[in-house]
Coordinates of C-alpha atoms in Angstrom, one line a residue:
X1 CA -123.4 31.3 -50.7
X2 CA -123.8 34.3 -48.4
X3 CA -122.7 34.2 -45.0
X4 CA -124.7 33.3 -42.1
X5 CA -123.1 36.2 -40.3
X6 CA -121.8 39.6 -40.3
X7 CA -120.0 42.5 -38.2
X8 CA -121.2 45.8 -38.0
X9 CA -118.9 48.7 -37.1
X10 CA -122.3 51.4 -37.1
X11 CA -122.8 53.0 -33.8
X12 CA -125.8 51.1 -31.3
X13 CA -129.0 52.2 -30.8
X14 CA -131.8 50.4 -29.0
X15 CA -134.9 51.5 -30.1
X16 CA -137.1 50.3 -26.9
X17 CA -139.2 52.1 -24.2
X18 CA -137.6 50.2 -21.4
X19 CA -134.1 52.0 -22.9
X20 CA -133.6 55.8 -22.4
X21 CA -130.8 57.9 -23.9
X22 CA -129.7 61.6 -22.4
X23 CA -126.3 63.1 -23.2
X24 CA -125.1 61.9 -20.0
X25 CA -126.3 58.6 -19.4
X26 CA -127.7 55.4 -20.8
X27 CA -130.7 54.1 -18.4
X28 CA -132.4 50.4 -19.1
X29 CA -134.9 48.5 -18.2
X30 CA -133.9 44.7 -17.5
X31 CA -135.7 42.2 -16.4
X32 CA -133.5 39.2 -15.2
X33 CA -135.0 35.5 -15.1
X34 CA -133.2 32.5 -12.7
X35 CA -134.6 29.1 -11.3
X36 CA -134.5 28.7 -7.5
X37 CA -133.9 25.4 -6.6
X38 CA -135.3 23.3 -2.9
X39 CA -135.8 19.9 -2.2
X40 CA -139.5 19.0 -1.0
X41 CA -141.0 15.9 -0.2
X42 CA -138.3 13.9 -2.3
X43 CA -139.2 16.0 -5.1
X44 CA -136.4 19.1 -6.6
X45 CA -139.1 22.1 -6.9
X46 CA -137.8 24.3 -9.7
X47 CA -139.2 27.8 -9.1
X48 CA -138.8 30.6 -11.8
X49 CA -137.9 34.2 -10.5
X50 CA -138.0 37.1 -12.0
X51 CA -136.6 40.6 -11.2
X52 CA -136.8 43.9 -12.7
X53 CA -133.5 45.9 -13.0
X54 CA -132.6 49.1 -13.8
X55 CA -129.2 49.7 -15.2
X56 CA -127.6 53.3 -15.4
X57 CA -124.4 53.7 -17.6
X58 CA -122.6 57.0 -17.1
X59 CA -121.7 57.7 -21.2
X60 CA -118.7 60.2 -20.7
X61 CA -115.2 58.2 -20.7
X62 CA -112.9 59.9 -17.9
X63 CA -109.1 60.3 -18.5
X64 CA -108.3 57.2 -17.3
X65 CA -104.2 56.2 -15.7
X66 CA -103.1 52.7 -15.2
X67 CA -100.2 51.9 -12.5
X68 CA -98.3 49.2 -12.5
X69 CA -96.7 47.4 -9.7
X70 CA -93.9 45.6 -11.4
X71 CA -94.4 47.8 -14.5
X72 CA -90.2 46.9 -16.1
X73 CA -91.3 43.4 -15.8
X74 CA -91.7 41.5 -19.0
X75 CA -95.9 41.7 -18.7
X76 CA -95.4 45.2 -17.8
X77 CA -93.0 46.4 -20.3
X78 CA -94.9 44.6 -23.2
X79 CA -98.1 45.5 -22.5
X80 CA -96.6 49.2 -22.5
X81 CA -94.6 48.8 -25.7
X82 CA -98.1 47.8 -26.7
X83 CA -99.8 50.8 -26.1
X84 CA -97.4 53.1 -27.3
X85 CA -97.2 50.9 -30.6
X86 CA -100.8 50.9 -31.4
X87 CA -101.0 54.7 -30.5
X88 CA -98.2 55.7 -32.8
X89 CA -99.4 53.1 -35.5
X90 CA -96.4 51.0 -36.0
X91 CA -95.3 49.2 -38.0
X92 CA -91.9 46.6 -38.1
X93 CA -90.4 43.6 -40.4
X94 CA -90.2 40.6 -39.4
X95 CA -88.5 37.6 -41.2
X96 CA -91.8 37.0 -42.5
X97 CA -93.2 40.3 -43.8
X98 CA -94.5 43.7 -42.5
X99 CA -97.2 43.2 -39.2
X100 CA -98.8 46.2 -37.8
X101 CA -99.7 47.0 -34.1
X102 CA -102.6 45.4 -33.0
X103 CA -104.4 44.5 -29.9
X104 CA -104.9 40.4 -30.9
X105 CA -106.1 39.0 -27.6
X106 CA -108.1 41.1 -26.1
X107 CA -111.9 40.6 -25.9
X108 CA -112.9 44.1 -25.6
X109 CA -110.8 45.6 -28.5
X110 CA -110.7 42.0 -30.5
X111 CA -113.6 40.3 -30.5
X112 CA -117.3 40.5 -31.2
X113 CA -120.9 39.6 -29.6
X114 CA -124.1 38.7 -30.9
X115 CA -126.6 42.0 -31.3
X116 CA -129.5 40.1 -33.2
X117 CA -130.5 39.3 -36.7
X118 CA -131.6 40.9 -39.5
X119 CA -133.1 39.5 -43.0
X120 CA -131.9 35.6 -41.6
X121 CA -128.3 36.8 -40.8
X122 CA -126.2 37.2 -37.5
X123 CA -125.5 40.8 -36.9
X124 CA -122.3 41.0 -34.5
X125 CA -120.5 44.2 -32.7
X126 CA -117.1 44.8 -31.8
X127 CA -117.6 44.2 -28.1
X128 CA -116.1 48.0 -27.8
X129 CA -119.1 49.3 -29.1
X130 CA -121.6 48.2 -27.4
X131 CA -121.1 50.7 -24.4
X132 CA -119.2 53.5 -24.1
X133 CA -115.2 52.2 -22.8
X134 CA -111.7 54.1 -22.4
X135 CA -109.4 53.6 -25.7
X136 CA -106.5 52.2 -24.6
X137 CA -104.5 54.1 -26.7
X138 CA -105.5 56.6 -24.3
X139 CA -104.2 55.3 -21.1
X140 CA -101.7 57.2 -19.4
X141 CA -99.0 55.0 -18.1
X142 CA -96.9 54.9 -14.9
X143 CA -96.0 52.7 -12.3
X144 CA -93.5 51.1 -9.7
X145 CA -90.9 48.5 -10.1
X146 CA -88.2 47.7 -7.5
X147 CA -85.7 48.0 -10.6
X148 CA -84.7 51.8 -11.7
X149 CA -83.8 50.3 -15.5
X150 CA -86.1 52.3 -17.6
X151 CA -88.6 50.9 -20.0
X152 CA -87.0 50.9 -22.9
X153 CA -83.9 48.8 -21.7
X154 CA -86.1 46.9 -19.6
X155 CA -88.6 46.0 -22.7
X156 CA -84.8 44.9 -24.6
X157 CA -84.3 42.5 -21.6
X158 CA -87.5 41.5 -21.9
X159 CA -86.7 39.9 -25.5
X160 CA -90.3 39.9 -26.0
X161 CA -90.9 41.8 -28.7
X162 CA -89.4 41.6 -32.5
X163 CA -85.8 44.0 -32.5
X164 CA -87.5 46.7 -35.2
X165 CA -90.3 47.0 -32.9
X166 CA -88.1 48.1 -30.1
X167 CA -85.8 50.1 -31.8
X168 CA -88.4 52.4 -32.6
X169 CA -90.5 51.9 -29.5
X170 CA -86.8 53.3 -27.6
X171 CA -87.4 57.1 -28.2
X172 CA -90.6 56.8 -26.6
X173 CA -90.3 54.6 -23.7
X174 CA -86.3 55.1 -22.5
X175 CA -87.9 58.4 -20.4
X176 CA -90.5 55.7 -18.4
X177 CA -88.6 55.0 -15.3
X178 CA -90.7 53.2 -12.6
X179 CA -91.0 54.6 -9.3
X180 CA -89.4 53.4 -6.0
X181 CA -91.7 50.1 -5.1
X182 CA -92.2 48.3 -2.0
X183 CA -89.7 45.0 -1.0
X184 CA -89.8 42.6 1.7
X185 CA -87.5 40.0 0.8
X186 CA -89.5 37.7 3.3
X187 CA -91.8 37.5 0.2
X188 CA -90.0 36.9 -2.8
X189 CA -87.3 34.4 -3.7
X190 CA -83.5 35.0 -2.4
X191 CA -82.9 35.5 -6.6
X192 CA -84.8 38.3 -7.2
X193 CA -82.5 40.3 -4.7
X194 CA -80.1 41.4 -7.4
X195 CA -82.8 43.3 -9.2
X196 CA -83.9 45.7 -5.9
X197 CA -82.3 48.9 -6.7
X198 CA -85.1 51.3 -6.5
X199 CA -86.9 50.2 -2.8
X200 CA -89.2 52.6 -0.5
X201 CA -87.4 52.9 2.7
X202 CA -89.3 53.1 6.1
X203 CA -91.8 51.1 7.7
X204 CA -94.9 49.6 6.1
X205 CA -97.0 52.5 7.4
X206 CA -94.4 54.5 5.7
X207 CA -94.9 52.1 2.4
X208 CA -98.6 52.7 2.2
X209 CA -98.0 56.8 2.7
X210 CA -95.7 56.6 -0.1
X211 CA -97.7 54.8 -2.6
X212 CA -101.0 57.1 -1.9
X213 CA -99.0 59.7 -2.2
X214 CA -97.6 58.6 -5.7
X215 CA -100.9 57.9 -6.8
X216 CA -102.0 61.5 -5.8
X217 CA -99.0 63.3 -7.5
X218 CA -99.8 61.0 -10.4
X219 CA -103.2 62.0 -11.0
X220 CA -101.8 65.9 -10.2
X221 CA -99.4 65.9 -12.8
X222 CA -101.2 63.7 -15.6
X223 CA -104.7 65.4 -15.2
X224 CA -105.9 62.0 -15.1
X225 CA -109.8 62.1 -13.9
X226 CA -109.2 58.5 -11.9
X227 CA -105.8 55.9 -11.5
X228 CA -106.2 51.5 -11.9
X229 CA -104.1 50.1 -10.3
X230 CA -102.5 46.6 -11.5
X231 CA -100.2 44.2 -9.6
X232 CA -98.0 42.4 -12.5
X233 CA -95.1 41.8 -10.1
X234 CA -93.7 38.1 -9.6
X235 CA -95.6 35.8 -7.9
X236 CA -95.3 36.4 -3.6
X237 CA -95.7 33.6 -0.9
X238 CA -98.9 33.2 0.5
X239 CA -99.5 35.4 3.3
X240 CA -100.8 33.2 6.5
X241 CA -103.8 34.9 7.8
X242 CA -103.9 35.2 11.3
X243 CA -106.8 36.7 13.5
X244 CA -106.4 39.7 14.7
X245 CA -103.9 40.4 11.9
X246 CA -105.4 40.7 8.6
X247 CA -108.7 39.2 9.4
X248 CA -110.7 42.2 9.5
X249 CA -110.0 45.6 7.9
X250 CA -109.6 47.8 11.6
X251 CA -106.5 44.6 12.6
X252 CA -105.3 44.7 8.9
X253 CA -105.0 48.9 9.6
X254 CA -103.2 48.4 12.6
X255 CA -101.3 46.0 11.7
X256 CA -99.4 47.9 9.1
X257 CA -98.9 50.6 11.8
X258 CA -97.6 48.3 13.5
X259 CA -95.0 47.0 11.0
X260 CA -96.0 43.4 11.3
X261 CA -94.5 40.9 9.1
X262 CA -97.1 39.0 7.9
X263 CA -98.7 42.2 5.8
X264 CA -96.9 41.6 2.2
X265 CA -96.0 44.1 -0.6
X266 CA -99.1 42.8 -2.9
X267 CA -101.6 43.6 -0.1
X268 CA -99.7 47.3 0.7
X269 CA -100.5 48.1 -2.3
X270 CA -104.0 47.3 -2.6
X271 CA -104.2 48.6 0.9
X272 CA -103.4 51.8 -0.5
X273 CA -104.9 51.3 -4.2
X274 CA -108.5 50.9 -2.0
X275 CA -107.8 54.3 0.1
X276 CA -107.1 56.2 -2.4
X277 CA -110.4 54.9 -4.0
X278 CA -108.6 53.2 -7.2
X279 CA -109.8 50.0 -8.6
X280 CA -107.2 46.9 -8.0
X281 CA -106.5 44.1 -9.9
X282 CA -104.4 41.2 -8.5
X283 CA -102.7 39.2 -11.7
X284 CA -100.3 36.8 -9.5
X285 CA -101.6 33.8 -7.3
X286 CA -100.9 35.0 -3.8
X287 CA -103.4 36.0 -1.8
X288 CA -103.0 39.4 -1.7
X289 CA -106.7 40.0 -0.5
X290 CA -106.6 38.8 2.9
X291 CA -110.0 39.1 4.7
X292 CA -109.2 42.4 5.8
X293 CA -107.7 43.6 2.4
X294 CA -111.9 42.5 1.5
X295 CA -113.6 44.4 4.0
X296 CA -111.9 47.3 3.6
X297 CA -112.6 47.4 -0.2
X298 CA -116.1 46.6 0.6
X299 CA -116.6 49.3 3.3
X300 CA -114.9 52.3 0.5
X301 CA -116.5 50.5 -2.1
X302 CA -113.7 50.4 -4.0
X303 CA -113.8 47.8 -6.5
X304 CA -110.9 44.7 -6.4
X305 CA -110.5 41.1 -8.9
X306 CA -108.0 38.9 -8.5
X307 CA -106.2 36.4 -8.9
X308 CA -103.8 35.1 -11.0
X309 CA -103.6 36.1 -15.1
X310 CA -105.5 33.1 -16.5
X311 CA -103.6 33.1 -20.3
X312 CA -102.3 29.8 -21.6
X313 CA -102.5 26.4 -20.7
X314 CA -105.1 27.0 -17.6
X315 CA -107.2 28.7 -20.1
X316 CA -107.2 25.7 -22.6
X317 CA -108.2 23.7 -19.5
X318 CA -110.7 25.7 -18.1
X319 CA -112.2 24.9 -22.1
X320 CA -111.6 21.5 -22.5
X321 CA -112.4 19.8 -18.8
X322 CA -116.0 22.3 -19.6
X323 CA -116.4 20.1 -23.0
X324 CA -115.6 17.1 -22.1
X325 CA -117.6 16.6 -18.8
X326 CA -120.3 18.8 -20.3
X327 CA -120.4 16.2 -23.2
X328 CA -120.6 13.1 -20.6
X329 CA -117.3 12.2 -20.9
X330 CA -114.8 11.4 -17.7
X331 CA -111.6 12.9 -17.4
X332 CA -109.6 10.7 -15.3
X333 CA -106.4 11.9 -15.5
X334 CA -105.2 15.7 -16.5
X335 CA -101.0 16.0 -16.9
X336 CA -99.5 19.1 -17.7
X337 CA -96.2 20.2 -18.2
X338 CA -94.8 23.7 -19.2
X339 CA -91.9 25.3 -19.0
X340 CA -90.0 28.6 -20.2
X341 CA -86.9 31.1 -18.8
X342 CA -88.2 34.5 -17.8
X343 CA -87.8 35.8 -14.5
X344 CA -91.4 34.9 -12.8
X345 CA -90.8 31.6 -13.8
X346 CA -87.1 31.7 -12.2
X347 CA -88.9 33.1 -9.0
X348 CA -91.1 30.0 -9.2
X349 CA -87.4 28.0 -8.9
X350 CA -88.2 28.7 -4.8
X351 CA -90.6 25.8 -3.6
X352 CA -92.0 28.5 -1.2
X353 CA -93.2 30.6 -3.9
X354 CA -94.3 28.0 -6.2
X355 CA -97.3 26.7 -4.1
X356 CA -99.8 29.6 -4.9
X357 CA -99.3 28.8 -8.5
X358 CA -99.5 25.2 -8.2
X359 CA -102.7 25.6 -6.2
X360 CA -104.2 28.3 -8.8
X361 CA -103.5 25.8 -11.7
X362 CA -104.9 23.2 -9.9
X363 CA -108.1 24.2 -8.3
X364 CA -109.0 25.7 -12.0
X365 CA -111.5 22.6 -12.5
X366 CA -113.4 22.1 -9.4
X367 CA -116.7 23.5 -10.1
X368 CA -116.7 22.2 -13.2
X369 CA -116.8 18.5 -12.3
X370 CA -118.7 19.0 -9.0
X371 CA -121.8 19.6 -11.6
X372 CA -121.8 16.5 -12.9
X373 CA -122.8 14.5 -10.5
X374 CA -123.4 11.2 -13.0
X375 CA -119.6 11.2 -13.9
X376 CA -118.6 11.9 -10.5
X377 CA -119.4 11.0 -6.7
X378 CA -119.2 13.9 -4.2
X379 CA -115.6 15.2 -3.8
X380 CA -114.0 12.9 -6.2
X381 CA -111.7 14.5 -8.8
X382 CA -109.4 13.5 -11.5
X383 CA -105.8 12.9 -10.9
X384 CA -104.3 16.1 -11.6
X385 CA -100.4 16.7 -12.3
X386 CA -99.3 20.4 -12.7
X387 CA -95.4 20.4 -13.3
X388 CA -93.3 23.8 -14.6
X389 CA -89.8 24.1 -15.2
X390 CA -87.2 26.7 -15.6
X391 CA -85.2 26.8 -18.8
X392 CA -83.3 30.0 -18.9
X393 CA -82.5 29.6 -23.1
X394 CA -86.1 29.4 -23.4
X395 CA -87.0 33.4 -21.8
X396 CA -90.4 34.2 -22.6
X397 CA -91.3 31.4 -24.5
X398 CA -93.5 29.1 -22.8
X399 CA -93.8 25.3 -23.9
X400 CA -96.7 23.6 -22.9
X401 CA -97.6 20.0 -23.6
X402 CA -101.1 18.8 -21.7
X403 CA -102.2 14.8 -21.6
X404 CA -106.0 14.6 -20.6
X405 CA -107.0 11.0 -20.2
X406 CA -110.8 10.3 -20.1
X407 CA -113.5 7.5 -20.2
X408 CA -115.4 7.8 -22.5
X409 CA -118.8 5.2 -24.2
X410 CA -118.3 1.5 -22.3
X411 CA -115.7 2.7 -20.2
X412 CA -113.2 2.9 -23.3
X413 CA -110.1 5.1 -23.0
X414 CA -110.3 8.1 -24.7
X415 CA -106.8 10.8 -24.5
X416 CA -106.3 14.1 -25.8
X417 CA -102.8 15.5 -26.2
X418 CA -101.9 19.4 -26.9
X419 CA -99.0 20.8 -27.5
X420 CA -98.3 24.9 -27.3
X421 CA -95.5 27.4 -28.0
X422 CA -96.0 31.2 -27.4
X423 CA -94.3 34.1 -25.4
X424 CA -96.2 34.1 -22.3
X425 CA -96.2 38.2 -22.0
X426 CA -97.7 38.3 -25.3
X427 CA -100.9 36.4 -23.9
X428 CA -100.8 38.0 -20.7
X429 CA -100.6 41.6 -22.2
X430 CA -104.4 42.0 -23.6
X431 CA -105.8 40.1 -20.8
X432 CA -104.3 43.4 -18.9
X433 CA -105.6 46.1 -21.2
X434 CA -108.8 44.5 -20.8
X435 CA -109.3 44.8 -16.7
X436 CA -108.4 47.9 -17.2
X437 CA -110.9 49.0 -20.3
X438 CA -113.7 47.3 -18.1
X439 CA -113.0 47.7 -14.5
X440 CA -113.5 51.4 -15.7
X441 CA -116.7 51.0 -17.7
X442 CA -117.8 49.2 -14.8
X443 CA -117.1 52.0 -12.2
X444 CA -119.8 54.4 -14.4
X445 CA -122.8 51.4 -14.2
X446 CA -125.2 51.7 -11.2
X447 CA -128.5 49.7 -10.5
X448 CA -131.2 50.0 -8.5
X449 CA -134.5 47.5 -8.5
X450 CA -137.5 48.9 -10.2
X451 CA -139.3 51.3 -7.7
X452 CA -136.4 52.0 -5.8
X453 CA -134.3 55.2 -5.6
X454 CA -131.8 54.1 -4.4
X455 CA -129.2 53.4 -6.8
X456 CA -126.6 50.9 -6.0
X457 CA -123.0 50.2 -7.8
X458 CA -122.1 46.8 -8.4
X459 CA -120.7 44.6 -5.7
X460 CA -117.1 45.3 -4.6
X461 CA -115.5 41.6 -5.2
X462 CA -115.7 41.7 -9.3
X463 CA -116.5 38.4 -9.5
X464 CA -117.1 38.8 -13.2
X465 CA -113.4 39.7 -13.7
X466 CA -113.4 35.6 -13.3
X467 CA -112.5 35.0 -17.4
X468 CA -109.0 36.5 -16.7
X469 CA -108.5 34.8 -13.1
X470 CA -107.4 31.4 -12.5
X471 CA -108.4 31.7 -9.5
X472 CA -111.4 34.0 -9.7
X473 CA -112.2 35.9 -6.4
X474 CA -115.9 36.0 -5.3
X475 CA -118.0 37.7 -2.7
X476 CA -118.5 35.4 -0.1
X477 CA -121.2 32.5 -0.4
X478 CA -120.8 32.9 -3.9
X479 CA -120.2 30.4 -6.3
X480 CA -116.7 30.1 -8.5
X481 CA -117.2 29.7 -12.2
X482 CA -114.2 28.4 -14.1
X483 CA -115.7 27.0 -17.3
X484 CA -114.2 30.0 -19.7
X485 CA -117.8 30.2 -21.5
X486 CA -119.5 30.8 -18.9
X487 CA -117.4 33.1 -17.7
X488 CA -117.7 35.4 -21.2
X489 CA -121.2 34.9 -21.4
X490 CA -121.4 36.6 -17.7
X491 CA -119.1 39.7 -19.3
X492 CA -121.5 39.8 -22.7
X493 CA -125.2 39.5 -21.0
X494 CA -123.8 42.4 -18.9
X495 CA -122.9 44.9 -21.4
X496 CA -126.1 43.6 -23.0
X497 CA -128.8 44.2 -19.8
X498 CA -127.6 47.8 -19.4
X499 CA -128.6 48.2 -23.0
X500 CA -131.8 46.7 -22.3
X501 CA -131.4 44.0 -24.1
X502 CA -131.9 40.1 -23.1
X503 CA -129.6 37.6 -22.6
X504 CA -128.2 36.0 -25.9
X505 CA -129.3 32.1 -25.0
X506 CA -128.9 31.3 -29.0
X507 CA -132.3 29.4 -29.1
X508 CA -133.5 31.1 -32.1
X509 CA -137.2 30.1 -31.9
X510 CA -137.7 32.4 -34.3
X511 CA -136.2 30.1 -37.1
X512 CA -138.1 26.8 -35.4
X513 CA -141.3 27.9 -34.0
X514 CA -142.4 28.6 -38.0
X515 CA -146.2 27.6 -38.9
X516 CA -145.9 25.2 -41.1
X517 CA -146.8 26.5 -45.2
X518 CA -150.3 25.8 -46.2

């Protein structure tokens, strides 16, 4: 029996007048249909709106570098190892047999979307081809760490990857050394001291100098045409936001001038990431955008996404909570339970630091019950346990074992139990290449309404960035999505408008709405 689908690997091409094609640029018409929603006279008036779009997509790919803050760390190492790996086409034995670099993981180099159908057959594209995106095998690396240990040796700490890997990944990454990084130990956990070898001196006006001036003699020295920039550093204490501190970008400004010690390393950074006009991603759950950090990125229009790396067990649960309520079915009662050895998970150890990832584990389900209203009365929520543990012997292998208890038809008891085992770096590290392949594309898209000349790029706050957030950061009075479809879906219909092309809503009417054979 022949398949009901099928990838194609042929170059796109929309053949529509609403879609036109010059050598520089990809321009599409789009028209975008949504419901508003009022109440009226005790009734819920539904109101269809439609606007017309028009996406431009810049098609030449820059020379593109990617900086990370915390680069010999065990994310940061691998996802470099990575790159180099699938660059030089590796290969390595295992006990199991020969495996082959690969980039397993990642949507845009691993997976697929939906294009249409031909002759009663799904037609699906690597999601790499459907507009023009960086390779990563083309990224030039750099980046700061506030160890000196070069790659190489920090990639053998890591104990990440198999030993034949990084044997011959050594010749190529024992000449990365990070640069000097920023340190506050106000920020961190007393165990992480050991490590700071390689600190920025000076004041945090000083800090911020330094790191634009990096990025500068980065881009100088590489040829690079723009820089990401990445924070993959352990996880910092929250920052208390105070007014005329960090609440607005001017007191955020003159507060680092002012060397005051509420401004932390993570928002330095992006303090300087966002004046030196560099996209910045926040993978670690502090809240390294402070209002301030916000506005200022708003007012360059420089675009940020944050926060927290959304890889293993908060991803199952942003899948199966979406399922189950979505299927009618209660959870009452989610308890999970991971734990692993490497050195994020010992800076978690400090109560102090653990509370940002407690709350972005946590908070991973709200919106997804609050729209069921039938299972659940207005702020209720199910119990919710998050527990983690530090097991040195374990390094970067995480353990996970999740319990969700629901109710389910005539209040019956209905629970769920999963058990996982993987190195957590090695789900982290395409989630990684990914913000990077798309926070670029994205920098080349403008829009602009039909009629207008005025063309517009998308807002600041990447909000769609949400599928690799726990805790997804969103312009304000915006909504947070967390179910993980939705959240792809939002990436896919995307790529898809500035190509013209309508959302994929899998009705295939086509196949139903068939005149009956006479």
């Amino acid at each position: 029996m022949e398949s009901s689908s099928v990838t194609s690997f042929h170059p796109i091409v929309v053949d529509s007048p609403n879609v036109h094609y010059s050598p520089e640029e990809i321009v599409a018409q789009y028209h975008y249909s949504r419901t508003d929603v009022h109440e009226a006279d005790g009734k819920l008036v539904v109101k269809p709106v439609n606007t017309h779009y028009v996406f431009k997509t810049q098609r030449k790919v820059p020379k593109v570098g990617f900086l990370q803050v915390g680069w010999g760390g065990n994310n940061g190492s691998t996802v470099t190892a990575a790159i180099v790996a699938n660059r030089e086409k590796l290969s390595w034995k295992t006990r199991t047999g020969e495996e082959k670099a690969n980039y397993f993981g990642s949507l845009t180099q691993a997976s697929t979307i939906r294009i249409g159908a031909a002759e009663g057959r799904d037609i699906y594209v690597p999601m790499k081809n459907v507009l023009p995106m960086v390779e990563p095998n083309d990224l030039v690396l750099g980046g700061w760490d506030i160890s000196k240990m070069n790659l190489a040796d920090s990639l053998e700490r890591a104990k990440v990857l198999e030993p034949d890997l990084i044997r011959q990944l050594r010749p190529y990454m024992e000449t990365m050394v990070p640069l000097p990084a920023i340190f506050d130990s106000e920020f961190i956990a007393a165990n992480q001291g050991q490590r700071a070898d390689n600190i920025i001196p000076g004041t945090k006006q000083q800090a911020v100098d330094q790191v634009r001036n990096d990025i500068r003699d980065f881009k100088t020295k590489t040829g690079v045409d723009k820089v990401i920039v990445m924070w993959t550093a352990n996880s910092e204490r929250y920052t208390t936001v105070e007014a005329g501190v960090n609440d607005t970008a001017d007191n955020l400004l003159a507060a680092i001038r002012d060397g005051h010690k509420e401004i932390s390393p993570s928002t330095l950074y992006a303090v300087a990431s966002i004046l030196e006009g560099c996209t910045f991603f926040n993978g670690s759950p502090q809240n390294t955008f402070v209002p301030g950090a916000v506005e200022l990125a708003i007012r360059h229009k420089v675009y940020i996404a944050g926060d927290d790396f959304k890889s293993g067990q908060t991803k199952m649960k942003s899948v199966l909570v979406d399922y189950l309520v979505s299927a009618g079915i209660k959870v009452e009662a989610m308890v999970t339970y991971n734990h692993l050895g490497n050195n994020d998970m010992k800076q978690l150890t400090d109560k102090v630091m653990w509370r940002p990832k407690e709350a972005s584990k946590s908070r991973v389900i709200e919106d997804i019950v609050d729209s069921n209203g039938q299972l659940y009365a207005p702020g209720e929520r199910p119990d919710h346990v998050v527990v983690v543990k530090y097991v040195e012997f374990l390094g970067d292998s995480k353990r996970d074992v999740s319990e969700y208890s629901s109710r389910v038809f005539m209040s019956g008891i209905h629970t769920l139990i999963m058990h996982n085992t993987c190195l957590d770096s090695l789900l982290c590290a395409p989630l990684m290449v990914d913000l990077v392949v798309l926070g670029e594309l994205l920098e080349r898209i403008a829009w602009k309404t039909h009629g207008s000349d005025n063309w517009e790029a998308l807002h600041p706050v990447l909000s769609i960035m949400g599928y690799y957030m726990k805790l997804p950061l969103v312009p304000n009075g915006t909504q947070v999505v967390n179910a993980l479809s939705k959240q792809r879906a939002a990436i896919e219909n995307l790529l898809r408008a500035c190509l013209g092309l309508p959302a994929d809503n899998h009705m295939l009417l086509e196949s139903k709405c068939v005149a009956p054979l006479t």
